[in-house]
mmCIF file with all atom_site columns, C-alpha atoms in Angstrom:
data_model
loop_
_atom_site.group_PDB
_atom_site.id
_atom_site.type_symbol
_atom_site.label_atom_id
_atom_site.label_alt_id
_atom_site.label_comp_id
_atom_site.label_asym_id
_atom_site.label_entity_id
_atom_site.label_seq_id
_atom_site.pdbx_PDB_ins_code
_atom_site.Cartn_x
_atom_site.Cartn_y
_atom_site.Cartn_z
_atom_site.occupancy
_atom_site.B_iso_or_equiv
_atom_site.pdbx_formal_charge
_atom_site.auth_seq_id
_atom_site.auth_comp_id
_atom_site.auth_asym_id
_atom_site.auth_atom_id
_atom_site.pdbx_PDB_model_num
ATOM 1   C CA . MET A 1 1   ? -41.737 -38.053 60.798 1.00 0.00 ? 1   MET A CA 1
ATOM 2   C CA . ILE A 1 2   ? -40.919 -34.158 62.670 1.00 0.00 ? 2   ILE A CA 1
ATOM 3   C CA . GLY A 1 3   ? -43.743 -31.443 61.395 1.00 0.00 ? 3   GLY A CA 1
ATOM 4   C CA . GLU A 1 4   ? -46.141 -34.169 60.227 1.00 0.00 ? 4   GLU A CA 1
ATOM 5   C CA . LYS A 1 5   ? -50.292 -33.357 61.309 1.00 0.00 ? 5   LYS A CA 1
ATOM 6   C CA . ILE A 1 6   ? -51.932 -35.859 63.031 1.00 0.00 ? 6   ILE A CA 1
ATOM 7   C CA . THR A 1 7   ? -54.860 -35.501 64.329 1.00 0.00 ? 7   THR A CA 1
ATOM 8   C CA . GLU A 1 8   ? -57.654 -37.098 67.376 1.00 0.00 ? 8   GLU A CA 1
ATOM 9   C CA . MET A 1 9   ? -59.756 -38.921 64.276 1.00 0.00 ? 9   MET A CA 1
ATOM 10  C CA . GLU A 1 10  ? -57.214 -40.341 63.134 1.00 0.00 ? 10  GLU A CA 1
ATOM 11  C CA . ILE A 1 11  ? -55.441 -41.992 66.144 1.00 0.00 ? 11  ILE A CA 1
ATOM 12  C CA . ALA A 1 12  ? -58.881 -42.214 67.831 1.00 0.00 ? 12  ALA A CA 1
ATOM 13  C CA . ASP A 1 13  ? -59.833 -44.618 64.690 1.00 0.00 ? 13  ASP A CA 1
ATOM 14  C CA . GLU A 1 14  ? -56.997 -46.260 64.344 1.00 0.00 ? 14  GLU A CA 1
ATOM 15  C CA . LEU A 1 15  ? -57.063 -47.182 68.130 1.00 0.00 ? 15  LEU A CA 1
ATOM 16  C CA . SER A 1 16  ? -60.345 -48.297 68.060 1.00 0.00 ? 16  SER A CA 1
ATOM 17  C CA . VAL A 1 17  ? -60.648 -45.298 71.058 1.00 0.00 ? 17  VAL A CA 1
ATOM 18  C CA . SER A 1 18  ? -63.561 -42.440 71.694 1.00 0.00 ? 18  SER A CA 1
ATOM 19  C CA . ARG A 1 19  ? -61.719 -38.381 71.071 1.00 0.00 ? 19  ARG A CA 1
ATOM 20  C CA . THR A 1 20  ? -61.358 -38.022 74.862 1.00 0.00 ? 20  THR A CA 1
ATOM 21  C CA . PRO A 1 21  ? -58.646 -40.179 75.755 1.00 0.00 ? 21  PRO A CA 1
ATOM 22  C CA . VAL A 1 22  ? -56.535 -39.371 72.591 1.00 0.00 ? 22  VAL A CA 1
ATOM 23  C CA . ARG A 1 23  ? -57.091 -35.588 73.238 1.00 0.00 ? 23  ARG A CA 1
ATOM 24  C CA . GLU A 1 24  ? -55.884 -36.648 76.800 1.00 0.00 ? 24  GLU A CA 1
ATOM 25  C CA . ALA A 1 25  ? -52.623 -37.918 74.975 1.00 0.00 ? 25  ALA A CA 1
ATOM 26  C CA . PHE A 1 26  ? -52.105 -35.493 73.339 1.00 0.00 ? 26  PHE A CA 1
ATOM 27  C CA . ARG A 1 27  ? -51.872 -32.754 76.342 1.00 0.00 ? 27  ARG A CA 1
ATOM 28  C CA . MET A 1 28  ? -49.556 -34.903 77.608 1.00 0.00 ? 28  MET A CA 1
ATOM 29  C CA . LEU A 1 29  ? -47.746 -35.227 74.029 1.00 0.00 ? 29  LEU A CA 1
ATOM 30  C CA . GLU A 1 30  ? -47.452 -31.241 74.232 1.00 0.00 ? 30  GLU A CA 1
ATOM 31  C CA . GLN A 1 31  ? -46.169 -30.852 77.780 1.00 0.00 ? 31  GLN A CA 1
ATOM 32  C CA . GLU A 1 32  ? -42.994 -33.406 77.272 1.00 0.00 ? 32  GLU A CA 1
ATOM 33  C CA . GLU A 1 33  ? -42.560 -31.609 73.951 1.00 0.00 ? 33  GLU A CA 1
ATOM 34  C CA . LEU A 1 34  ? -43.845 -34.460 71.812 1.00 0.00 ? 34  LEU A CA 1
ATOM 35  C CA . ILE A 1 35  ? -45.678 -32.436 69.319 1.00 0.00 ? 35  ILE A CA 1
ATOM 36  C CA . ASN A 1 36  ? -47.193 -28.357 68.687 1.00 0.00 ? 36  ASN A CA 1
ATOM 37  C CA . ILE A 1 37  ? -50.690 -27.787 69.838 1.00 0.00 ? 37  ILE A CA 1
ATOM 38  C CA . ILE A 1 38  ? -51.341 -24.932 67.214 1.00 0.00 ? 38  ILE A CA 1
ATOM 39  C CA . PRO A 1 39  ? -55.167 -23.432 67.344 1.00 0.00 ? 39  PRO A CA 1
ATOM 40  C CA . GLN A 1 40  ? -56.622 -23.399 64.910 1.00 0.00 ? 40  GLN A CA 1
ATOM 41  C CA . GLN A 1 41  ? -53.975 -25.728 62.816 1.00 0.00 ? 41  GLN A CA 1
ATOM 42  C CA . GLY A 1 42  ? -53.367 -29.074 63.808 1.00 0.00 ? 42  GLY A CA 1
ATOM 43  C CA . VAL A 1 43  ? -51.483 -31.081 66.015 1.00 0.00 ? 43  VAL A CA 1
ATOM 44  C CA . PHE A 1 44  ? -48.104 -31.403 64.739 1.00 0.00 ? 44  PHE A CA 1
ATOM 45  C CA . VAL A 1 45  ? -45.243 -33.844 65.612 1.00 0.00 ? 45  VAL A CA 1
ATOM 46  C CA . ALA A 1 46  ? -42.311 -31.640 66.794 1.00 0.00 ? 46  ALA A CA 1
ATOM 47  C CA . GLY A 1 47  ? -39.527 -30.699 65.174 1.00 0.00 ? 47  GLY A CA 1
ATOM 48  C CA . VAL A 1 48  ? -36.314 -29.891 66.764 1.00 0.00 ? 48  VAL A CA 1
ATOM 49  C CA . GLU A 1 49  ? -35.107 -26.342 66.855 1.00 0.00 ? 49  GLU A CA 1
ATOM 50  C CA . THR A 1 50  ? -31.482 -25.857 66.435 1.00 0.00 ? 50  THR A CA 1
ATOM 51  C CA . GLU A 1 51  ? -29.227 -27.807 66.762 1.00 0.00 ? 51  GLU A CA 1
ATOM 52  C CA . LYS A 1 52  ? -27.983 -28.119 70.220 1.00 0.00 ? 52  LYS A CA 1
ATOM 53  C CA . GLU A 1 53  ? -31.039 -29.168 71.402 1.00 0.00 ? 53  GLU A CA 1
ATOM 54  C CA . ILE A 1 54  ? -29.694 -32.566 69.154 1.00 0.00 ? 54  ILE A CA 1
ATOM 55  C CA . ASP A 1 55  ? -26.658 -32.286 71.487 1.00 0.00 ? 55  ASP A CA 1
ATOM 56  C CA . ASP A 1 56  ? -27.854 -31.849 74.962 1.00 0.00 ? 56  ASP A CA 1
ATOM 57  C CA . ILE A 1 57  ? -30.535 -35.443 74.478 1.00 0.00 ? 57  ILE A CA 1
ATOM 58  C CA . PHE A 1 58  ? -28.134 -37.311 72.603 1.00 0.00 ? 58  PHE A CA 1
ATOM 59  C CA . GLN A 1 59  ? -24.682 -36.116 74.361 1.00 0.00 ? 59  GLN A CA 1
ATOM 60  C CA . LEU A 1 60  ? -26.629 -37.346 78.050 1.00 0.00 ? 60  LEU A CA 1
ATOM 61  C CA . ARG A 1 61  ? -28.511 -40.109 77.340 1.00 0.00 ? 61  ARG A CA 1
ATOM 62  C CA . ALA A 1 62  ? -24.388 -41.385 75.693 1.00 0.00 ? 62  ALA A CA 1
ATOM 63  C CA . GLU A 1 63  ? -23.431 -41.016 78.949 1.00 0.00 ? 63  GLU A CA 1
ATOM 64  C CA . LEU A 1 64  ? -27.107 -43.124 80.777 1.00 0.00 ? 64  LEU A CA 1
ATOM 65  C CA . GLU A 1 65  ? -26.997 -45.746 77.905 1.00 0.00 ? 65  GLU A CA 1
ATOM 66  C CA . GLY A 1 66  ? -22.918 -46.546 78.830 1.00 0.00 ? 66  GLY A CA 1
ATOM 67  C CA . LEU A 1 67  ? -23.530 -46.657 82.153 1.00 0.00 ? 67  LEU A CA 1
ATOM 68  C CA . ALA A 1 68  ? -27.037 -48.793 82.113 1.00 0.00 ? 68  ALA A CA 1
ATOM 69  C CA . ALA A 1 69  ? -25.242 -50.739 79.681 1.00 0.00 ? 69  ALA A CA 1
ATOM 70  C CA . TYR A 1 70  ? -22.041 -51.649 81.631 1.00 0.00 ? 70  TYR A CA 1
ATOM 71  C CA . LEU A 1 71  ? -24.761 -52.634 85.064 1.00 0.00 ? 71  LEU A CA 1
ATOM 72  C CA . ALA A 1 72  ? -26.548 -55.072 82.987 1.00 0.00 ? 72  ALA A CA 1
ATOM 73  C CA . ALA A 1 73  ? -23.006 -56.895 81.903 1.00 0.00 ? 73  ALA A CA 1
ATOM 74  C CA . GLU A 1 74  ? -22.851 -57.469 85.474 1.00 0.00 ? 74  GLU A CA 1
ATOM 75  C CA . LYS A 1 75  ? -26.252 -57.814 86.318 1.00 0.00 ? 75  LYS A CA 1
ATOM 76  C CA . ILE A 1 76  ? -28.071 -59.501 83.500 1.00 0.00 ? 76  ILE A CA 1
ATOM 77  C CA . ASN A 1 77  ? -29.872 -62.842 83.259 1.00 0.00 ? 77  ASN A CA 1
ATOM 78  C CA . GLU A 1 78  ? -30.058 -65.634 81.453 1.00 0.00 ? 78  GLU A CA 1
ATOM 79  C CA . GLU A 1 79  ? -33.956 -65.176 80.416 1.00 0.00 ? 79  GLU A CA 1
ATOM 80  C CA . GLN A 1 80  ? -32.685 -61.841 79.527 1.00 0.00 ? 80  GLN A CA 1
ATOM 81  C CA . LYS A 1 81  ? -29.348 -62.370 77.544 1.00 0.00 ? 81  LYS A CA 1
ATOM 82  C CA . ASP A 1 82  ? -31.555 -64.593 75.751 1.00 0.00 ? 82  ASP A CA 1
ATOM 83  C CA . LEU A 1 83  ? -33.702 -61.824 74.851 1.00 0.00 ? 83  LEU A CA 1
ATOM 84  C CA . LEU A 1 84  ? -31.217 -59.841 73.087 1.00 0.00 ? 84  LEU A CA 1
ATOM 85  C CA . LYS A 1 85  ? -29.694 -62.750 70.625 1.00 0.00 ? 85  LYS A CA 1
ATOM 86  C CA . GLU A 1 86  ? -33.750 -62.750 69.773 1.00 0.00 ? 86  GLU A CA 1
ATOM 87  C CA . TYR A 1 87  ? -33.116 -58.873 69.160 1.00 0.00 ? 87  TYR A CA 1
ATOM 88  C CA . THR A 1 88  ? -29.765 -59.204 67.349 1.00 0.00 ? 88  THR A CA 1
ATOM 89  C CA . LYS A 1 89  ? -31.971 -62.182 65.387 1.00 0.00 ? 89  LYS A CA 1
ATOM 90  C CA . GLU A 1 90  ? -35.195 -60.226 64.725 1.00 0.00 ? 90  GLU A CA 1
ATOM 91  C CA . LEU A 1 91  ? -32.911 -57.353 63.876 1.00 0.00 ? 91  LEU A CA 1
ATOM 92  C CA . GLU A 1 92  ? -30.998 -58.904 60.878 1.00 0.00 ? 92  GLU A CA 1
ATOM 93  C CA . GLU A 1 93  ? -34.728 -59.818 59.686 1.00 0.00 ? 93  GLU A CA 1
ATOM 94  C CA . CYS A 1 94  ? -35.799 -56.483 59.757 1.00 0.00 ? 94  CYS A CA 1
ATOM 95  C CA . ILE A 1 95  ? -32.553 -54.799 57.779 1.00 0.00 ? 95  ILE A CA 1
ATOM 96  C CA . GLU A 1 96  ? -32.547 -57.523 55.429 1.00 0.00 ? 96  GLU A CA 1
ATOM 97  C CA . ASN A 1 97  ? -36.093 -56.487 54.392 1.00 0.00 ? 97  ASN A CA 1
ATOM 98  C CA . ASN A 1 98  ? -35.963 -52.413 54.263 1.00 0.00 ? 98  ASN A CA 1
ATOM 99  C CA . ASP A 1 99  ? -38.667 -51.965 56.827 1.00 0.00 ? 99  ASP A CA 1
ATOM 100 C CA . GLN A 1 100 ? -37.430 -49.295 59.194 1.00 0.00 ? 100 GLN A CA 1
ATOM 101 C CA . ARG A 1 101 ? -40.450 -49.992 61.565 1.00 0.00 ? 101 ARG A CA 1
ATOM 102 C CA . GLY A 1 102 ? -38.974 -53.481 62.169 1.00 0.00 ? 102 GLY A CA 1
ATOM 103 C CA . CYS A 1 103 ? -36.104 -52.289 62.874 1.00 0.00 ? 103 CYS A CA 1
ATOM 104 C CA . ILE A 1 104 ? -37.456 -49.419 65.035 1.00 0.00 ? 104 ILE A CA 1
ATOM 105 C CA . ARG A 1 105 ? -39.403 -51.722 67.213 1.00 0.00 ? 105 ARG A CA 1
ATOM 106 C CA . VAL A 1 106 ? -36.541 -53.678 67.853 1.00 0.00 ? 106 VAL A CA 1
ATOM 107 C CA . ASP A 1 107 ? -34.332 -51.164 68.996 1.00 0.00 ? 107 ASP A CA 1
ATOM 108 C CA . ILE A 1 108 ? -37.506 -50.295 71.765 1.00 0.00 ? 108 ILE A CA 1
ATOM 109 C CA . ALA A 1 109 ? -37.434 -53.591 72.852 1.00 0.00 ? 109 ALA A CA 1
ATOM 110 C CA . PHE A 1 110 ? -33.496 -54.351 73.426 1.00 0.00 ? 110 PHE A CA 1
ATOM 111 C CA . HIS A 1 111 ? -33.018 -51.180 75.322 1.00 0.00 ? 111 HIS A CA 1
ATOM 112 C CA . ARG A 1 112 ? -35.627 -51.607 77.667 1.00 0.00 ? 112 ARG A CA 1
ATOM 113 C CA . ILE A 1 113 ? -33.545 -55.172 77.198 1.00 0.00 ? 113 ILE A CA 1
ATOM 114 C CA . ILE A 1 114 ? -30.939 -52.948 78.978 1.00 0.00 ? 114 ILE A CA 1
ATOM 115 C CA . LYS A 1 115 ? -32.233 -50.682 80.709 1.00 0.00 ? 115 LYS A CA 1
ATOM 116 C CA . GLU A 1 116 ? -34.289 -53.607 82.917 1.00 0.00 ? 116 GLU A CA 1
ATOM 117 C CA . ALA A 1 117 ? -31.222 -55.696 83.580 1.00 0.00 ? 117 ALA A CA 1
ATOM 118 C CA . SER A 1 118 ? -29.586 -52.345 84.860 1.00 0.00 ? 118 SER A CA 1
ATOM 119 C CA . ASN A 1 119 ? -32.010 -52.920 87.392 1.00 0.00 ? 119 ASN A CA 1
ATOM 120 C CA . ASN A 1 120 ? -31.940 -49.210 88.679 1.00 0.00 ? 120 ASN A CA 1
ATOM 121 C CA . LYS A 1 121 ? -34.960 -47.480 88.165 1.00 0.00 ? 121 LYS A CA 1
ATOM 122 C CA . TRP A 1 122 ? -34.125 -44.107 87.715 1.00 0.00 ? 122 TRP A CA 1
ATOM 123 C CA . LEU A 1 123 ? -31.860 -44.543 85.253 1.00 0.00 ? 123 LEU A CA 1
ATOM 124 C CA . GLU A 1 124 ? -34.073 -46.064 83.428 1.00 0.00 ? 124 GLU A CA 1
ATOM 125 C CA . LYS A 1 125 ? -36.318 -43.238 83.888 1.00 0.00 ? 125 LYS A CA 1
ATOM 126 C CA . PHE A 1 126 ? -34.707 -40.898 82.831 1.00 0.00 ? 126 PHE A CA 1
ATOM 127 C CA . LEU A 1 127 ? -33.446 -43.157 80.008 1.00 0.00 ? 127 LEU A CA 1
ATOM 128 C CA . ASP A 1 128 ? -37.080 -42.821 78.786 1.00 0.00 ? 128 ASP A CA 1
ATOM 129 C CA . THR A 1 129 ? -37.898 -39.632 78.926 1.00 0.00 ? 129 THR A CA 1
ATOM 130 C CA . LEU A 1 130 ? -34.492 -39.472 76.866 1.00 0.00 ? 130 LEU A CA 1
ATOM 131 C CA . PHE A 1 131 ? -35.686 -42.552 74.293 1.00 0.00 ? 131 PHE A CA 1
ATOM 132 C CA . GLU A 1 132 ? -38.645 -40.600 73.972 1.00 0.00 ? 132 GLU A CA 1
ATOM 133 C CA . GLN A 1 133 ? -37.173 -37.856 73.249 1.00 0.00 ? 133 GLN A CA 1
ATOM 134 C CA . ALA A 1 134 ? -34.804 -39.293 70.381 1.00 0.00 ? 134 ALA A CA 1
ATOM 135 C CA . THR A 1 135 ? -38.705 -40.940 69.019 1.00 0.00 ? 135 THR A CA 1
ATOM 136 C CA . ARG A 1 136 ? -38.647 -37.641 67.323 1.00 0.00 ? 136 ARG A CA 1
ATOM 137 C CA . PHE A 1 137 ? -34.913 -38.349 65.453 1.00 0.00 ? 137 PHE A CA 1
ATOM 138 C CA . ARG A 1 138 ? -34.898 -42.675 64.950 1.00 0.00 ? 138 ARG A CA 1
ATOM 139 C CA . SER A 1 139 ? -35.748 -42.943 61.486 1.00 0.00 ? 139 SER A CA 1
ATOM 140 C CA . SER A 1 140 ? -33.014 -39.926 60.956 1.00 0.00 ? 140 SER A CA 1
ATOM 141 C CA . SER A 1 141 ? -30.998 -41.401 61.992 1.00 0.00 ? 141 SER A CA 1
ATOM 142 C CA . PHE A 1 142 ? -31.349 -44.473 58.627 1.00 0.00 ? 142 PHE A CA 1
ATOM 143 C CA . SER A 1 143 ? -30.947 -41.453 56.147 1.00 0.00 ? 143 SER A CA 1
ATOM 144 C CA . ARG A 1 144 ? -26.823 -42.658 55.825 1.00 0.00 ? 144 ARG A CA 1
ATOM 145 C CA . LYS A 1 145 ? -26.274 -44.557 53.475 1.00 0.00 ? 145 LYS A CA 1
ATOM 146 C CA . GLY A 1 146 ? -24.963 -48.583 54.373 1.00 0.00 ? 146 GLY A CA 1
ATOM 147 C CA . ARG A 1 147 ? -26.338 -46.694 58.356 1.00 0.00 ? 147 ARG A CA 1
ATOM 148 C CA . MET A 1 148 ? -28.429 -49.569 58.150 1.00 0.00 ? 148 MET A CA 1
ATOM 149 C CA . GLN A 1 149 ? -26.174 -52.380 58.419 1.00 0.00 ? 149 GLN A CA 1
ATOM 150 C CA . GLU A 1 150 ? -23.562 -50.627 61.016 1.00 0.00 ? 150 GLU A CA 1
ATOM 151 C CA . PHE A 1 151 ? -26.957 -50.694 62.914 1.00 0.00 ? 151 PHE A CA 1
ATOM 152 C CA . LEU A 1 152 ? -27.344 -53.952 62.766 1.00 0.00 ? 152 LEU A CA 1
ATOM 153 C CA . SER A 1 153 ? -23.536 -54.218 63.560 1.00 0.00 ? 153 SER A CA 1
ATOM 154 C CA . GLU A 1 154 ? -23.451 -52.052 66.906 1.00 0.00 ? 154 GLU A CA 1
ATOM 155 C CA . HIS A 1 155 ? -26.456 -54.656 68.141 1.00 0.00 ? 155 HIS A CA 1
ATOM 156 C CA . MET A 1 156 ? -24.462 -57.122 67.797 1.00 0.00 ? 156 MET A CA 1
ATOM 157 C CA . GLU A 1 157 ? -21.268 -56.210 69.138 1.00 0.00 ? 157 GLU A CA 1
ATOM 158 C CA . LEU A 1 158 ? -23.041 -54.538 72.566 1.00 0.00 ? 158 LEU A CA 1
ATOM 159 C CA . ALA A 1 159 ? -25.115 -57.551 72.669 1.00 0.00 ? 159 ALA A CA 1
ATOM 160 C CA . ASP A 1 160 ? -22.049 -60.275 72.753 1.00 0.00 ? 160 ASP A CA 1
ATOM 161 C CA . ALA A 1 161 ? -20.299 -57.565 75.320 1.00 0.00 ? 161 ALA A CA 1
ATOM 162 C CA . ILE A 1 162 ? -23.521 -57.607 77.844 1.00 0.00 ? 162 ILE A CA 1
ATOM 163 C CA . ASN A 1 163 ? -23.962 -61.580 77.382 1.00 0.00 ? 163 ASN A CA 1
ATOM 164 C CA . SER A 1 164 ? -20.372 -61.620 78.196 1.00 0.00 ? 164 SER A CA 1
ATOM 165 C CA . GLY A 1 165 ? -20.482 -59.441 81.174 1.00 0.00 ? 165 GLY A CA 1
ATOM 166 C CA . ASP A 1 166 ? -17.817 -57.863 79.144 1.00 0.00 ? 166 ASP A CA 1
ATOM 167 C CA . SER A 1 167 ? -18.317 -54.288 81.257 1.00 0.00 ? 167 SER A CA 1
ATOM 168 C CA . ASP A 1 168 ? -16.282 -52.052 79.763 1.00 0.00 ? 168 ASP A CA 1
ATOM 169 C CA . ARG A 1 169 ? -16.723 -52.906 76.732 1.00 0.00 ? 169 ARG A CA 1
ATOM 170 C CA . ALA A 1 170 ? -20.771 -52.842 76.630 1.00 0.00 ? 170 ALA A CA 1
ATOM 171 C CA . ARG A 1 171 ? -20.852 -48.996 77.948 1.00 0.00 ? 171 ARG A CA 1
ATOM 172 C CA . LYS A 1 172 ? -17.615 -49.365 74.961 1.00 0.00 ? 172 LYS A CA 1
ATOM 173 C CA . CYS A 1 173 ? -20.482 -50.671 72.387 1.00 0.00 ? 173 CYS A CA 1
ATOM 174 C CA . ALA A 1 174 ? -23.400 -48.443 74.078 1.00 0.00 ? 174 ALA A CA 1
ATOM 175 C CA . GLU A 1 175 ? -21.520 -44.894 74.274 1.00 0.00 ? 175 GLU A CA 1
ATOM 176 C CA . ASP A 1 176 ? -20.438 -45.758 70.307 1.00 0.00 ? 176 ASP A CA 1
ATOM 177 C CA . HIS A 1 177 ? -23.766 -46.374 68.863 1.00 0.00 ? 177 HIS A CA 1
ATOM 178 C CA . ILE A 1 178 ? -25.642 -43.422 70.869 1.00 0.00 ? 178 ILE A CA 1
ATOM 179 C CA . LYS A 1 179 ? -22.195 -41.345 68.817 1.00 0.00 ? 179 LYS A CA 1
ATOM 180 C CA . ALA A 1 180 ? -23.022 -43.461 65.240 1.00 0.00 ? 180 ALA A CA 1
ATOM 181 C CA . ALA A 1 181 ? -27.170 -42.514 65.654 1.00 0.00 ? 181 ALA A CA 1
ATOM 182 C CA . TRP A 1 182 ? -26.380 -38.811 66.661 1.00 0.00 ? 182 TRP A CA 1
ATOM 183 C CA . ASP A 1 183 ? -23.718 -38.064 64.261 1.00 0.00 ? 183 ASP A CA 1
ATOM 184 C CA . SER A 1 184 ? -26.181 -39.666 61.171 1.00 0.00 ? 184 SER A CA 1
ATOM 185 C CA . ILE A 1 185 ? -29.093 -37.059 63.009 1.00 0.00 ? 185 ILE A CA 1
ATOM 186 C CA . ILE A 1 186 ? -26.805 -34.530 62.962 1.00 0.00 ? 186 ILE A CA 1
ATOM 187 C CA . THR A 1 187 ? -26.121 -35.302 59.704 1.00 0.00 ? 187 THR A CA 1
ATOM 188 C CA . VAL A 1 188 ? -29.756 -35.412 58.451 1.00 0.00 ? 188 VAL A CA 1
ATOM 189 C CA . PHE A 1 189 ? -30.733 -32.167 60.285 1.00 0.00 ? 189 PHE A CA 1
ATOM 190 C CA . GLU A 1 190 ? -27.478 -29.546 59.302 1.00 0.00 ? 190 GLU A CA 1
ATOM 191 C CA . LYS A 1 191 ? -28.498 -30.809 55.447 1.00 0.00 ? 191 LYS A CA 1
ATOM 192 C CA . GLU A 1 192 ? -32.195 -29.714 55.888 1.00 0.00 ? 192 GLU A CA 1
ATOM 193 C CA . ASN A 1 193 ? -31.353 -26.082 57.151 1.00 0.00 ? 193 ASN A CA 1
ATOM 194 C CA . LYS A 1 194 ? -29.263 -25.146 54.924 1.00 0.00 ? 194 LYS A CA 1
#
């Protein structure tokens, strides 16, 4: 959660590793601007400074996710199609159980399949970077009433468009999905920063 304090010890214990790799991971996360290391205070999950920062990330992400979906609809194989179907079913179960962490886990896997199916390594790399940045906001996108059901519908429509080979519809579904998350996050940001 944004602003949450995290410690090397907690992470090391949770992962059953020494503190050294955790310390190195913290340095890398700080370079990616995902955490803030404040001397004498600790390590905190990075927040967002401005609405413009959110807009910049999601504007680019909507375009690139749209392109990935467009390409995936043209290039997806049967195994990847099956995985998209499986992930939409898992997502439905997570939503029925009000399992936000499960939704996030499945969402990451779902979008990974689309990136891989696009068969464009540079697109994958850019999306990975944007996805990491968007991780800070992910739980905020579910706070609006009814958003989880919309989230499921968006994934089902996107999977259907890709699996049926409809590139243009896949692009639109992906862009609409990212824009809906963007709108939810902006709403939460505005409420928290009044």
